[in-house]
């Protein structure tokens, strides 16, 4: 293997590592966004439930 081939292999390996890091970062980011959406939806549902029960079950006659 000559010097040019070695250099190309090193840069390809480096690029591979960078791409793996990038894809795992993107996966982590999208997982965090999905969790945020789920948490937000849960809290909104919880708030609606609280308002609903408050309106219908605590009215004084």
C-alpha positions as semicolon CSV with decimal commas, in nm:
position;residue;x (nm);y (nm);z (nm)
1;X;0,000;0,000;0,000
2;X;0,158;0,329;-0,100
3;X;0,137;0,664;0,081
4;X;-0,155;0,800;-0,123
5;X;-0,365;0,489;-0,058
6;X;-0,286;0,511;0,314
7;X;-0,396;0,875;0,322
8;X;-0,718;0,792;0,138
9;X;-0,794;0,506;0,377
10;X;-0,736;0,729;0,680
11;X;-0,962;1,001;0,544
12;X;-1,232;0,745;0,455
13;X;-1,212;0,597;0,806
14;X;-1,235;0,945;0,954
15;X;-1,534;1,027;0,738
16;X;-1,698;0,700;0,845
17;X;-1,654;0,788;1,212
18;X;-1,790;1,138;1,156
19;X;-2,096;1,002;0,976
20;X;-2,163;0,747;1,251
21;X;-2,140;1,018;1,515
22;X;-2,367;1,241;1,309
23;X;-2,632;0,972;1,261
24;X;-2,633;0,882;1,630
25;X;-2,666;1,252;1,716
26;X;-2,962;1,282;1,479
27;X;-3,123;0,970;1,629
28;X;-3,079;1,103;1,983
29;X;-3,224;1,438;1,879
30;X;-3,531;1,287;1,712
31;X;-3,588;1,056;2,010
32;X;-3,575;1,356;2,242
33;X;-3,822;1,547;2,023
34;X;-4,060;1,249;2,017
35;X;-4,040;1,222;2,398
36;X;-4,110;1,595;2,425
37;X;-4,418;1,558;2,202
38;X;-4,544;1,265;2,414
39;X;-4,486;1,456;2,739
40;X;-4,663;1,764;2,602
41;X;-4,958;1,560;2,482
42;X;-4,986;1,389;2,821
43;X;-4,981;1,717;3,010
44;X;-5,242;1,867;2,775
45;X;-5,465;1,562;2,819
46;X;-5,416;1,583;3,196
47;X;-5,514;1,950;3,196
48;X;-5,827;1,885;2,989
49;X;-5,924;1,602;3,222
50;X;-5,880;1,828;3,525
51;X;-6,091;2,103;3,366
52;X;-6,356;1,852;3,258
53;X;-6,391;1,696;3,603
54;X;-6,379;2,039;3,761
55;X;-6,667;2,163;3,547
56;X;-6,897;1,866;3,582
57;X;-6,830;1,720;3,923
58;X;-6,776;2,017;4,152
59;X;-7,077;2,229;4,058
60;X;-7,293;2,315;4,352
61;X;-7,664;2,257;4,306
